[in-house]
């Protein structure tokens, strides 16, 4: 083996050892999506290290300080990445960052208050299809909801007032819900449905 080839292999091994052994400092800043990005203190943040596509290597917990920052020290791993998670009544996730280079990382995690007041909801769109079938008019509708405040709306059976009522035409018969079938019930004159609605851009 030539000296040049041996040197290249030794350098490759050294780089590999560095990637495995050197710790990385990861800072996660948790901010309030409702109030202009103000920091959220005393929040428990989980940092998950994964090897794509779905192998979980380890999870770590830390609490945010007065500046809304949770600090972690994790080992560098070739090909791995990390993402942060916060659960404040709803789970929020950050974008993933690579962990294959021992360079400090900073992540930002936007969190929104979870509310159960239906007044924040609006119908972002209602698509209707009307078809003539024998002696009936068949009406199919797709409702898409949005929130008009920087909050996450959630229905809960503990607060029945949070259940959304979608009206149906007067004298309608044979009403069925295709989606979400498990979270909806056809009532007298309306469909009761449980929904989870986040601000635009938070969910897919």
mmCIF file with all atom_site columns, C-alpha atoms in Angstrom:
data_model
loop_
_atom_site.group_PDB
_atom_site.id
_atom_site.type_symbol
_atom_site.label_atom_id
_atom_site.label_alt_id
_atom_site.label_comp_id
_atom_site.label_asym_id
_atom_site.label_entity_id
_atom_site.label_seq_id
_atom_site.pdbx_PDB_ins_code
_atom_site.Cartn_x
_atom_site.Cartn_y
_atom_site.Cartn_z
_atom_site.occupancy
_atom_site.B_iso_or_equiv
_atom_site.pdbx_formal_charge
_atom_site.auth_seq_id
_atom_site.auth_comp_id
_atom_site.auth_asym_id
_atom_site.auth_atom_id
_atom_site.pdbx_PDB_model_num
ATOM 1   C CA . UNK A 1 1   ? 0.000   0.000  0.000  1.00 0.00 ? 1   UNK A CA 1
ATOM 2   C CA . UNK A 1 2   ? 1.407   3.407  -0.930 1.00 0.00 ? 2   UNK A CA 1
ATOM 3   C CA . UNK A 1 3   ? 2.044   6.026  1.720  1.00 0.00 ? 3   UNK A CA 1
ATOM 4   C CA . UNK A 1 4   ? -0.420  8.412  0.064  1.00 0.00 ? 4   UNK A CA 1
ATOM 5   C CA . UNK A 1 5   ? -3.216  5.812  0.094  1.00 0.00 ? 5   UNK A CA 1
ATOM 6   C CA . UNK A 1 6   ? -2.441  4.883  3.703  1.00 0.00 ? 6   UNK A CA 1
ATOM 7   C CA . UNK A 1 7   ? -2.528  8.541  4.712  1.00 0.00 ? 7   UNK A CA 1
ATOM 8   C CA . UNK A 1 8   ? -5.899  9.045  3.012  1.00 0.00 ? 8   UNK A CA 1
ATOM 9   C CA . UNK A 1 9   ? -7.335  6.018  4.828  1.00 0.00 ? 9   UNK A CA 1
ATOM 10  C CA . UNK A 1 10  ? -6.011  7.249  8.165  1.00 0.00 ? 10  UNK A CA 1
ATOM 11  C CA . UNK A 1 11  ? -7.566  10.658 7.555  1.00 0.00 ? 11  UNK A CA 1
ATOM 12  C CA . UNK A 1 12  ? -10.877 8.998  6.686  1.00 0.00 ? 12  UNK A CA 1
ATOM 13  C CA . UNK A 1 13  ? -10.775 6.965  9.907  1.00 0.00 ? 13  UNK A CA 1
ATOM 14  C CA . UNK A 1 14  ? -9.919  10.057 11.919 1.00 0.00 ? 14  UNK A CA 1
ATOM 15  C CA . UNK A 1 15  ? -12.822 11.982 10.405 1.00 0.00 ? 15  UNK A CA 1
ATOM 16  C CA . UNK A 1 16  ? -15.151 9.062  11.119 1.00 0.00 ? 16  UNK A CA 1
ATOM 17  C CA . UNK A 1 17  ? -14.001 8.915  14.740 1.00 0.00 ? 17  UNK A CA 1
ATOM 18  C CA . UNK A 1 18  ? -14.498 12.666 15.056 1.00 0.00 ? 18  UNK A CA 1
ATOM 19  C CA . UNK A 1 19  ? -18.041 12.423 13.691 1.00 0.00 ? 19  UNK A CA 1
ATOM 20  C CA . UNK A 1 20  ? -18.856 9.715  16.240 1.00 0.00 ? 20  UNK A CA 1
ATOM 21  C CA . UNK A 1 21  ? -17.155 11.138 19.340 1.00 0.00 ? 21  UNK A CA 1
ATOM 22  C CA . UNK A 1 22  ? -17.366 14.932 19.248 1.00 0.00 ? 22  UNK A CA 1
ATOM 23  C CA . UNK A 1 23  ? -20.456 16.353 21.016 1.00 0.00 ? 23  UNK A CA 1
ATOM 24  C CA . UNK A 1 24  ? -22.724 18.909 19.396 1.00 0.00 ? 24  UNK A CA 1
ATOM 25  C CA . UNK A 1 25  ? -24.401 21.734 21.269 1.00 0.00 ? 25  UNK A CA 1
ATOM 26  C CA . UNK A 1 26  ? -28.025 22.110 20.171 1.00 0.00 ? 26  UNK A CA 1
ATOM 27  C CA . UNK A 1 27  ? -30.093 25.110 21.261 1.00 0.00 ? 27  UNK A CA 1
ATOM 28  C CA . UNK A 1 28  ? -33.874 25.032 20.854 1.00 0.00 ? 28  UNK A CA 1
ATOM 29  C CA . UNK A 1 29  ? -35.675 28.357 21.160 1.00 0.00 ? 29  UNK A CA 1
ATOM 30  C CA . UNK A 1 30  ? -39.380 27.987 21.937 1.00 0.00 ? 30  UNK A CA 1
ATOM 31  C CA . UNK A 1 31  ? -41.446 31.026 21.074 1.00 0.00 ? 31  UNK A CA 1
ATOM 32  C CA . UNK A 1 32  ? -45.080 31.985 21.313 1.00 0.00 ? 32  UNK A CA 1
ATOM 33  C CA . UNK A 1 33  ? -46.659 32.107 17.885 1.00 0.00 ? 33  UNK A CA 1
ATOM 34  C CA . UNK A 1 34  ? -49.473 34.288 19.226 1.00 0.00 ? 34  UNK A CA 1
ATOM 35  C CA . UNK A 1 35  ? -47.517 37.198 20.675 1.00 0.00 ? 35  UNK A CA 1
ATOM 36  C CA . UNK A 1 36  ? -44.905 38.065 18.125 1.00 0.00 ? 36  UNK A CA 1
ATOM 37  C CA . UNK A 1 37  ? -42.429 35.349 18.970 1.00 0.00 ? 37  UNK A CA 1
ATOM 38  C CA . UNK A 1 38  ? -42.070 36.033 22.700 1.00 0.00 ? 38  UNK A CA 1
ATOM 39  C CA . UNK A 1 39  ? -39.982 33.332 24.430 1.00 0.00 ? 39  UNK A CA 1
ATOM 40  C CA . UNK A 1 40  ? -41.749 30.593 26.391 1.00 0.00 ? 40  UNK A CA 1
ATOM 41  C CA . UNK A 1 41  ? -39.969 29.801 29.659 1.00 0.00 ? 41  UNK A CA 1
ATOM 42  C CA . UNK A 1 42  ? -40.238 26.646 31.804 1.00 0.00 ? 42  UNK A CA 1
ATOM 43  C CA . UNK A 1 43  ? -41.395 24.496 28.886 1.00 0.00 ? 43  UNK A CA 1
ATOM 44  C CA . UNK A 1 44  ? -40.205 20.903 28.623 1.00 0.00 ? 44  UNK A CA 1
ATOM 45  C CA . UNK A 1 45  ? -38.660 20.204 25.223 1.00 0.00 ? 45  UNK A CA 1
ATOM 46  C CA . UNK A 1 46  ? -37.806 16.784 23.804 1.00 0.00 ? 46  UNK A CA 1
ATOM 47  C CA . UNK A 1 47  ? -34.934 16.461 21.354 1.00 0.00 ? 47  UNK A CA 1
ATOM 48  C CA . UNK A 1 48  ? -35.131 13.319 19.218 1.00 0.00 ? 48  UNK A CA 1
ATOM 49  C CA . UNK A 1 49  ? -32.105 11.999 17.373 1.00 0.00 ? 49  UNK A CA 1
ATOM 50  C CA . UNK A 1 50  ? -32.999 9.858  14.362 1.00 0.00 ? 50  UNK A CA 1
ATOM 51  C CA . UNK A 1 51  ? -31.329 8.081  11.494 1.00 0.00 ? 51  UNK A CA 1
ATOM 52  C CA . UNK A 1 52  ? -33.461 8.573  8.386  1.00 0.00 ? 52  UNK A CA 1
ATOM 53  C CA . UNK A 1 53  ? -35.920 7.498  7.492  1.00 0.00 ? 53  UNK A CA 1
ATOM 54  C CA . UNK A 1 54  ? -37.451 6.473  10.839 1.00 0.00 ? 54  UNK A CA 1
ATOM 55  C CA . UNK A 1 55  ? -34.907 4.960  13.250 1.00 0.00 ? 55  UNK A CA 1
ATOM 56  C CA . UNK A 1 56  ? -35.030 6.686  16.658 1.00 0.00 ? 56  UNK A CA 1
ATOM 57  C CA . UNK A 1 57  ? -31.537 6.734  18.180 1.00 0.00 ? 57  UNK A CA 1
ATOM 58  C CA . UNK A 1 58  ? -32.207 8.613  21.436 1.00 0.00 ? 58  UNK A CA 1
ATOM 59  C CA . UNK A 1 59  ? -34.435 11.242 23.062 1.00 0.00 ? 59  UNK A CA 1
ATOM 60  C CA . UNK A 1 60  ? -33.337 13.921 25.508 1.00 0.00 ? 60  UNK A CA 1
ATOM 61  C CA . UNK A 1 61  ? -35.342 16.350 27.689 1.00 0.00 ? 61  UNK A CA 1
ATOM 62  C CA . UNK A 1 62  ? -34.549 19.888 28.795 1.00 0.00 ? 62  UNK A CA 1
ATOM 63  C CA . UNK A 1 63  ? -36.497 22.850 30.182 1.00 0.00 ? 63  UNK A CA 1
ATOM 64  C CA . UNK A 1 64  ? -36.404 26.288 28.574 1.00 0.00 ? 64  UNK A CA 1
ATOM 65  C CA . UNK A 1 65  ? -34.817 29.164 30.491 1.00 0.00 ? 65  UNK A CA 1
ATOM 66  C CA . UNK A 1 66  ? -36.078 32.736 30.822 1.00 0.00 ? 66  UNK A CA 1
ATOM 67  C CA . UNK A 1 67  ? -35.073 33.360 27.200 1.00 0.00 ? 67  UNK A CA 1
ATOM 68  C CA . UNK A 1 68  ? -37.101 30.386 26.015 1.00 0.00 ? 68  UNK A CA 1
ATOM 69  C CA . UNK A 1 69  ? -33.985 28.364 25.173 1.00 0.00 ? 69  UNK A CA 1
ATOM 70  C CA . UNK A 1 70  ? -33.476 24.671 25.964 1.00 0.00 ? 70  UNK A CA 1
ATOM 71  C CA . UNK A 1 71  ? -29.890 23.441 25.668 1.00 0.00 ? 71  UNK A CA 1
ATOM 72  C CA . UNK A 1 72  ? -28.724 19.967 24.716 1.00 0.00 ? 72  UNK A CA 1
ATOM 73  C CA . UNK A 1 73  ? -25.381 18.256 24.188 1.00 0.00 ? 73  UNK A CA 1
ATOM 74  C CA . UNK A 1 74  ? -25.608 15.246 21.884 1.00 0.00 ? 74  UNK A CA 1
ATOM 75  C CA . UNK A 1 75  ? -23.020 13.137 20.057 1.00 0.00 ? 75  UNK A CA 1
ATOM 76  C CA . UNK A 1 76  ? -22.355 13.677 16.387 1.00 0.00 ? 76  UNK A CA 1
ATOM 77  C CA . UNK A 1 77  ? -23.417 10.745 14.230 1.00 0.00 ? 77  UNK A CA 1
ATOM 78  C CA . UNK A 1 78  ? -22.785 10.345 10.545 1.00 0.00 ? 78  UNK A CA 1
ATOM 79  C CA . UNK A 1 79  ? -26.055 10.560 8.637  1.00 0.00 ? 79  UNK A CA 1
ATOM 80  C CA . UNK A 1 80  ? -28.224 11.357 11.660 1.00 0.00 ? 80  UNK A CA 1
ATOM 81  C CA . UNK A 1 81  ? -30.425 14.356 12.403 1.00 0.00 ? 81  UNK A CA 1
ATOM 82  C CA . UNK A 1 82  ? -32.514 15.760 15.229 1.00 0.00 ? 82  UNK A CA 1
ATOM 83  C CA . UNK A 1 83  ? -35.821 17.496 15.688 1.00 0.00 ? 83  UNK A CA 1
ATOM 84  C CA . UNK A 1 84  ? -37.403 19.149 18.716 1.00 0.00 ? 84  UNK A CA 1
ATOM 85  C CA . UNK A 1 85  ? -40.865 18.506 20.156 1.00 0.00 ? 85  UNK A CA 1
ATOM 86  C CA . UNK A 1 86  ? -43.070 20.461 22.555 1.00 0.00 ? 86  UNK A CA 1
ATOM 87  C CA . UNK A 1 87  ? -46.374 19.229 23.979 1.00 0.00 ? 87  UNK A CA 1
ATOM 88  C CA . UNK A 1 88  ? -48.539 21.975 25.493 1.00 0.00 ? 88  UNK A CA 1
ATOM 89  C CA . UNK A 1 89  ? -51.881 20.297 24.851 1.00 0.00 ? 89  UNK A CA 1
ATOM 90  C CA . UNK A 1 90  ? -50.890 19.730 21.243 1.00 0.00 ? 90  UNK A CA 1
ATOM 91  C CA . UNK A 1 91  ? -47.620 18.406 19.871 1.00 0.00 ? 91  UNK A CA 1
ATOM 92  C CA . UNK A 1 92  ? -45.454 20.862 17.944 1.00 0.00 ? 92  UNK A CA 1
ATOM 93  C CA . UNK A 1 93  ? -42.327 19.865 16.017 1.00 0.00 ? 93  UNK A CA 1
ATOM 94  C CA . UNK A 1 94  ? -39.381 21.792 14.619 1.00 0.00 ? 94  UNK A CA 1
ATOM 95  C CA . UNK A 1 95  ? -37.644 21.263 11.323 1.00 0.00 ? 95  UNK A CA 1
ATOM 96  C CA . UNK A 1 96  ? -34.872 18.663 11.456 1.00 0.00 ? 96  UNK A CA 1
ATOM 97  C CA . UNK A 1 97  ? -31.183 19.633 11.660 1.00 0.00 ? 97  UNK A CA 1
ATOM 98  C CA . UNK A 1 98  ? -28.233 17.385 10.727 1.00 0.00 ? 98  UNK A CA 1
ATOM 99  C CA . UNK A 1 99  ? -26.016 15.929 13.461 1.00 0.00 ? 99  UNK A CA 1
ATOM 100 C CA . UNK A 1 100 ? -23.165 14.754 11.258 1.00 0.00 ? 100 UNK A CA 1
ATOM 101 C CA . UNK A 1 101 ? -20.929 17.791 11.840 1.00 0.00 ? 101 UNK A CA 1
ATOM 102 C CA . UNK A 1 102 ? -19.786 18.977 15.311 1.00 0.00 ? 102 UNK A CA 1
ATOM 103 C CA . UNK A 1 103 ? -20.996 22.546 14.776 1.00 0.00 ? 103 UNK A CA 1
ATOM 104 C CA . UNK A 1 104 ? -23.409 24.213 17.241 1.00 0.00 ? 104 UNK A CA 1
ATOM 105 C CA . UNK A 1 105 ? -27.001 24.143 16.032 1.00 0.00 ? 105 UNK A CA 1
ATOM 106 C CA . UNK A 1 106 ? -29.922 26.466 16.773 1.00 0.00 ? 106 UNK A CA 1
ATOM 107 C CA . UNK A 1 107 ? -33.519 25.464 16.210 1.00 0.00 ? 107 UNK A CA 1
ATOM 108 C CA . UNK A 1 108 ? -36.697 27.546 16.511 1.00 0.00 ? 108 UNK A CA 1
ATOM 109 C CA . UNK A 1 109 ? -39.937 25.955 17.633 1.00 0.00 ? 109 UNK A CA 1
ATOM 110 C CA . UNK A 1 110 ? -43.158 27.948 17.272 1.00 0.00 ? 110 UNK A CA 1
ATOM 111 C CA . UNK A 1 111 ? -45.927 27.004 19.706 1.00 0.00 ? 111 UNK A CA 1
ATOM 112 C CA . UNK A 1 112 ? -49.502 28.221 19.726 1.00 0.00 ? 112 UNK A CA 1
ATOM 113 C CA . UNK A 1 113 ? -52.088 28.299 22.515 1.00 0.00 ? 113 UNK A CA 1
ATOM 114 C CA . UNK A 1 114 ? -54.701 25.531 22.332 1.00 0.00 ? 114 UNK A CA 1
ATOM 115 C CA . UNK A 1 115 ? -58.296 26.792 22.619 1.00 0.00 ? 115 UNK A CA 1
ATOM 116 C CA . UNK A 1 116 ? -61.745 25.181 22.546 1.00 0.00 ? 116 UNK A CA 1
ATOM 117 C CA . UNK A 1 117 ? -63.813 28.257 21.664 1.00 0.00 ? 117 UNK A CA 1
ATOM 118 C CA . UNK A 1 118 ? -65.532 27.822 18.289 1.00 0.00 ? 118 UNK A CA 1
ATOM 119 C CA . UNK A 1 119 ? -65.649 31.604 17.764 1.00 0.00 ? 119 UNK A CA 1
ATOM 120 C CA . UNK A 1 120 ? -62.095 31.471 16.334 1.00 0.00 ? 120 UNK A CA 1
ATOM 121 C CA . UNK A 1 121 ? -63.233 29.161 13.507 1.00 0.00 ? 121 UNK A CA 1
ATOM 122 C CA . UNK A 1 122 ? -64.349 30.165 10.043 1.00 0.00 ? 122 UNK A CA 1
ATOM 123 C CA . UNK A 1 123 ? -65.172 28.230 6.904  1.00 0.00 ? 123 UNK A CA 1
ATOM 124 C CA . UNK A 1 124 ? -62.144 28.800 4.692  1.00 0.00 ? 124 UNK A CA 1
ATOM 125 C CA . UNK A 1 125 ? -63.952 27.130 1.807  1.00 0.00 ? 125 UNK A CA 1
ATOM 126 C CA . UNK A 1 126 ? -67.135 25.200 1.086  1.00 0.00 ? 126 UNK A CA 1
ATOM 127 C CA . UNK A 1 127 ? -67.228 23.158 -2.103 1.00 0.00 ? 127 UNK A CA 1
ATOM 128 C CA . UNK A 1 128 ? -70.633 21.876 -3.201 1.00 0.00 ? 128 UNK A CA 1
ATOM 129 C CA . UNK A 1 129 ? -71.620 19.409 -5.901 1.00 0.00 ? 129 UNK A CA 1
ATOM 130 C CA . UNK A 1 130 ? -75.330 19.008 -6.786 1.00 0.00 ? 130 UNK A CA 1
ATOM 131 C CA . UNK A 1 131 ? -76.438 15.927 -8.750 1.00 0.00 ? 131 UNK A CA 1
ATOM 132 C CA . UNK A 1 132 ? -79.864 14.778 -9.906 1.00 0.00 ? 132 UNK A CA 1
ATOM 133 C CA . UNK A 1 133 ? -80.495 11.135 -9.000 1.00 0.00 ? 133 UNK A CA 1
ATOM 134 C CA . UNK A 1 134 ? -83.949 9.739  -9.833 1.00 0.00 ? 134 UNK A CA 1
ATOM 135 C CA . UNK A 1 135 ? -86.351 11.973 -7.876 1.00 0.00 ? 135 UNK A CA 1
ATOM 136 C CA . UNK A 1 136 ? -83.672 13.340 -5.498 1.00 0.00 ? 136 UNK A CA 1
ATOM 137 C CA . UNK A 1 137 ? -81.098 16.065 -5.519 1.00 0.00 ? 137 UNK A CA 1
ATOM 138 C CA . UNK A 1 138 ? -77.878 14.712 -4.070 1.00 0.00 ? 138 UNK A CA 1
ATOM 139 C CA . UNK A 1 139 ? -75.690 17.409 -2.488 1.00 0.00 ? 139 UNK A CA 1
ATOM 140 C CA . UNK A 1 140 ? -72.058 16.648 -1.643 1.00 0.00 ? 140 UNK A CA 1
ATOM 141 C CA . UNK A 1 141 ? -70.089 19.223 0.331  1.00 0.00 ? 141 UNK A CA 1
ATOM 142 C CA . UNK A 1 142 ? -66.461 19.570 1.442  1.00 0.00 ? 142 UNK A CA 1
ATOM 143 C CA . UNK A 1 143 ? -65.905 22.025 4.317  1.00 0.00 ? 143 UNK A CA 1
ATOM 144 C CA . UNK A 1 144 ? -62.430 23.368 5.085  1.00 0.00 ? 144 UNK A CA 1
ATOM 145 C CA . UNK A 1 145 ? -61.983 25.269 8.342  1.00 0.00 ? 145 UNK A CA 1
ATOM 146 C CA . UNK A 1 146 ? -59.461 27.897 9.377  1.00 0.00 ? 146 UNK A CA 1
ATOM 147 C CA . UNK A 1 147 ? -58.747 29.975 12.471 1.00 0.00 ? 147 UNK A CA 1
ATOM 148 C CA . UNK A 1 148 ? -58.777 33.776 12.461 1.00 0.00 ? 148 UNK A CA 1
ATOM 149 C CA . UNK A 1 149 ? -56.331 34.053 15.381 1.00 0.00 ? 149 UNK A CA 1
ATOM 150 C CA . UNK A 1 150 ? -52.829 32.598 15.938 1.00 0.00 ? 150 UNK A CA 1
ATOM 151 C CA . UNK A 1 151 ? -54.174 29.700 18.017 1.00 0.00 ? 151 UNK A CA 1
ATOM 152 C CA . UNK A 1 152 ? -54.877 26.001 17.605 1.00 0.00 ? 152 UNK A CA 1
ATOM 153 C CA . UNK A 1 153 ? -58.536 25.033 17.918 1.00 0.00 ? 153 UNK A CA 1
ATOM 154 C CA . UNK A 1 154 ? -59.387 21.599 19.263 1.00 0.00 ? 154 UNK A CA 1
ATOM 155 C CA . UNK A 1 155 ? -62.721 19.929 19.907 1.00 0.00 ? 155 UNK A CA 1
ATOM 156 C CA . UNK A 1 156 ? -62.944 17.866 23.048 1.00 0.00 ? 156 UNK A CA 1
ATOM 157 C CA . UNK A 1 157 ? -65.723 15.725 24.502 1.00 0.00 ? 157 UNK A CA 1
ATOM 158 C CA . UNK A 1 158 ? -64.972 17.276 27.902 1.00 0.00 ? 158 UNK A CA 1
ATOM 159 C CA . UNK A 1 159 ? -66.258 20.580 26.496 1.00 0.00 ? 159 UNK A CA 1
ATOM 160 C CA . UNK A 1 160 ? -69.262 19.808 24.348 1.00 0.00 ? 160 UNK A CA 1
ATOM 161 C CA . UNK A 1 161 ? -69.482 23.451 23.303 1.00 0.00 ? 161 UNK A CA 1
ATOM 162 C CA . UNK A 1 162 ? -66.309 22.890 21.300 1.00 0.00 ? 162 UNK A CA 1
ATOM 163 C CA . UNK A 1 163 ? -68.048 20.417 18.995 1.00 0.00 ? 163 UNK A CA 1
ATOM 164 C CA . UNK A 1 164 ? -68.561 22.085 15.607 1.00 0.00 ? 164 UNK A CA 1
ATOM 165 C CA . UNK A 1 165 ? -72.059 22.120 14.091 1.00 0.00 ? 165 UNK A CA 1
ATOM 166 C CA . UNK A 1 166 ? -72.172 21.969 10.307 1.00 0.00 ? 166 UNK A CA 1
ATOM 167 C CA . UNK A 1 167 ? -75.697 22.751 9.034  1.00 0.00 ? 167 UNK A CA 1
ATOM 168 C CA . UNK A 1 168 ? -77.450 20.524 6.511  1.00 0.00 ? 168 UNK A CA 1
ATOM 169 C CA . UNK A 1 169 ? -80.300 21.552 4.167  1.00 0.00 ? 169 UNK A CA 1
ATOM 170 C CA . UNK A 1 170 ? -83.807 21.553 5.616  1.00 0.00 ? 170 UNK A CA 1
ATOM 171 C CA . UNK A 1 171 ? -85.664 18.235 5.087  1.00 0.00 ? 171 UNK A CA 1
ATOM 172 C CA . UNK A 1 172 ? -82.427 16.524 3.997  1.00 0.00 ? 172 UNK A CA 1
ATOM 173 C CA . UNK A 1 173 ? -82.470 12.733 4.357  1.00 0.00 ? 173 UNK A CA 1
ATOM 174 C CA . UNK A 1 174 ? -79.810 10.059 4.058  1.00 0.00 ? 174 UNK A CA 1
ATOM 175 C CA . UNK A 1 175 ? -77.045 12.333 5.366  1.00 0.00 ? 175 UNK A CA 1
ATOM 176 C CA . UNK A 1 176 ? -73.688 10.556 5.729  1.00 0.00 ? 176 UNK A CA 1
ATOM 177 C CA . UNK A 1 177 ? -70.194 11.754 6.611  1.00 0.00 ? 177 UNK A CA 1
ATOM 178 C CA . UNK A 1 178 ? -67.348 10.367 4.516  1.00 0.00 ? 178 UNK A CA 1
ATOM 179 C CA . UNK A 1 179 ? -64.490 12.069 6.399  1.00 0.00 ? 179 UNK A CA 1
ATOM 180 C CA . UNK A 1 180 ? -63.865 12.250 9.307  1.00 0.00 ? 180 UNK A CA 1
ATOM 181 C CA . UNK A 1 181 ? -66.367 9.446  9.798  1.00 0.00 ? 181 UNK A CA 1
ATOM 182 C CA . UNK A 1 182 ? -65.160 8.467  13.294 1.00 0.00 ? 182 UNK A CA 1
ATOM 183 C CA . UNK A 1 183 ? -65.319 12.036 14.652 1.00 0.00 ? 183 UNK A CA 1
ATOM 184 C CA . UNK A 1 184 ? -68.717 13.019 13.262 1.00 0.00 ? 184 UNK A CA 1
ATOM 185 C CA . UNK A 1 185 ? -72.356 12.326 14.112 1.00 0.00 ? 185 UNK A CA 1
ATOM 186 C CA . UNK A 1 186 ? -75.422 13.192 12.059 1.00 0.00 ? 186 UNK A CA 1
ATOM 187 C CA . UNK A 1 187 ? -77.907 15.050 14.253 1.00 0.00 ? 187 UNK A CA 1
ATOM 188 C CA . UNK A 1 188 ? -81.270 16.723 13.648 1.00 0.00 ? 188 UNK A CA 1
ATOM 189 C CA . UNK A 1 189 ? -80.527 19.502 11.176 1.00 0.00 ? 189 UNK A CA 1
ATOM 190 C CA . UNK A 1 190 ? -76.747 19.495 11.511 1.00 0.00 ? 190 UNK A CA 1
ATOM 191 C CA . UNK A 1 191 ? -73.623 17.357 11.615 1.00 0.00 ? 191 UNK A CA 1
ATOM 192 C CA . UNK A 1 192 ? -71.654 17.424 14.866 1.00 0.00 ? 192 UNK A CA 1
ATOM 193 C CA . UNK A 1 193 ? -67.948 17.067 14.147 1.00 0.00 ? 193 UNK A CA 1
ATOM 194 C CA . UNK A 1 194 ? -64.750 17.172 16.204 1.00 0.00 ? 194 UNK A CA 1
ATOM 195 C CA . UNK A 1 195 ? -61.947 19.050 14.442 1.00 0.00 ? 195 UNK A CA 1
ATOM 196 C CA . UNK A 1 196 ? -58.360 20.095 15.058 1.00 0.00 ? 196 UNK A CA 1
ATOM 197 C CA . UNK A 1 197 ? -57.542 23.331 13.224 1.00 0.00 ? 197 UNK A CA 1
ATOM 198 C CA . UNK A 1 198 ? -54.143 25.061 13.301 1.00 0.00 ? 198 UNK A CA 1
ATOM 199 C CA . UNK A 1 199 ? -52.996 28.342 11.743 1.00 0.00 ? 199 UNK A CA 1
ATOM 200 C CA . UNK A 1 200 ? -52.046 28.244 8.083  1.00 0.00 ? 200 UNK A CA 1
ATOM 201 C CA . UNK A 1 201 ? -48.584 26.787 7.591  1.00 0.00 ? 201 UNK A CA 1
ATOM 202 C CA . UNK A 1 202 ? -48.490 24.862 10.874 1.00 0.00 ? 202 UNK A CA 1
ATOM 203 C CA . UNK A 1 203 ? -49.988 21.684 9.462  1.00 0.00 ? 203 UNK A CA 1
ATOM 204 C CA . UNK A 1 204 ? -49.794 20.035 6.075  1.00 0.00 ? 204 UNK A CA 1
#
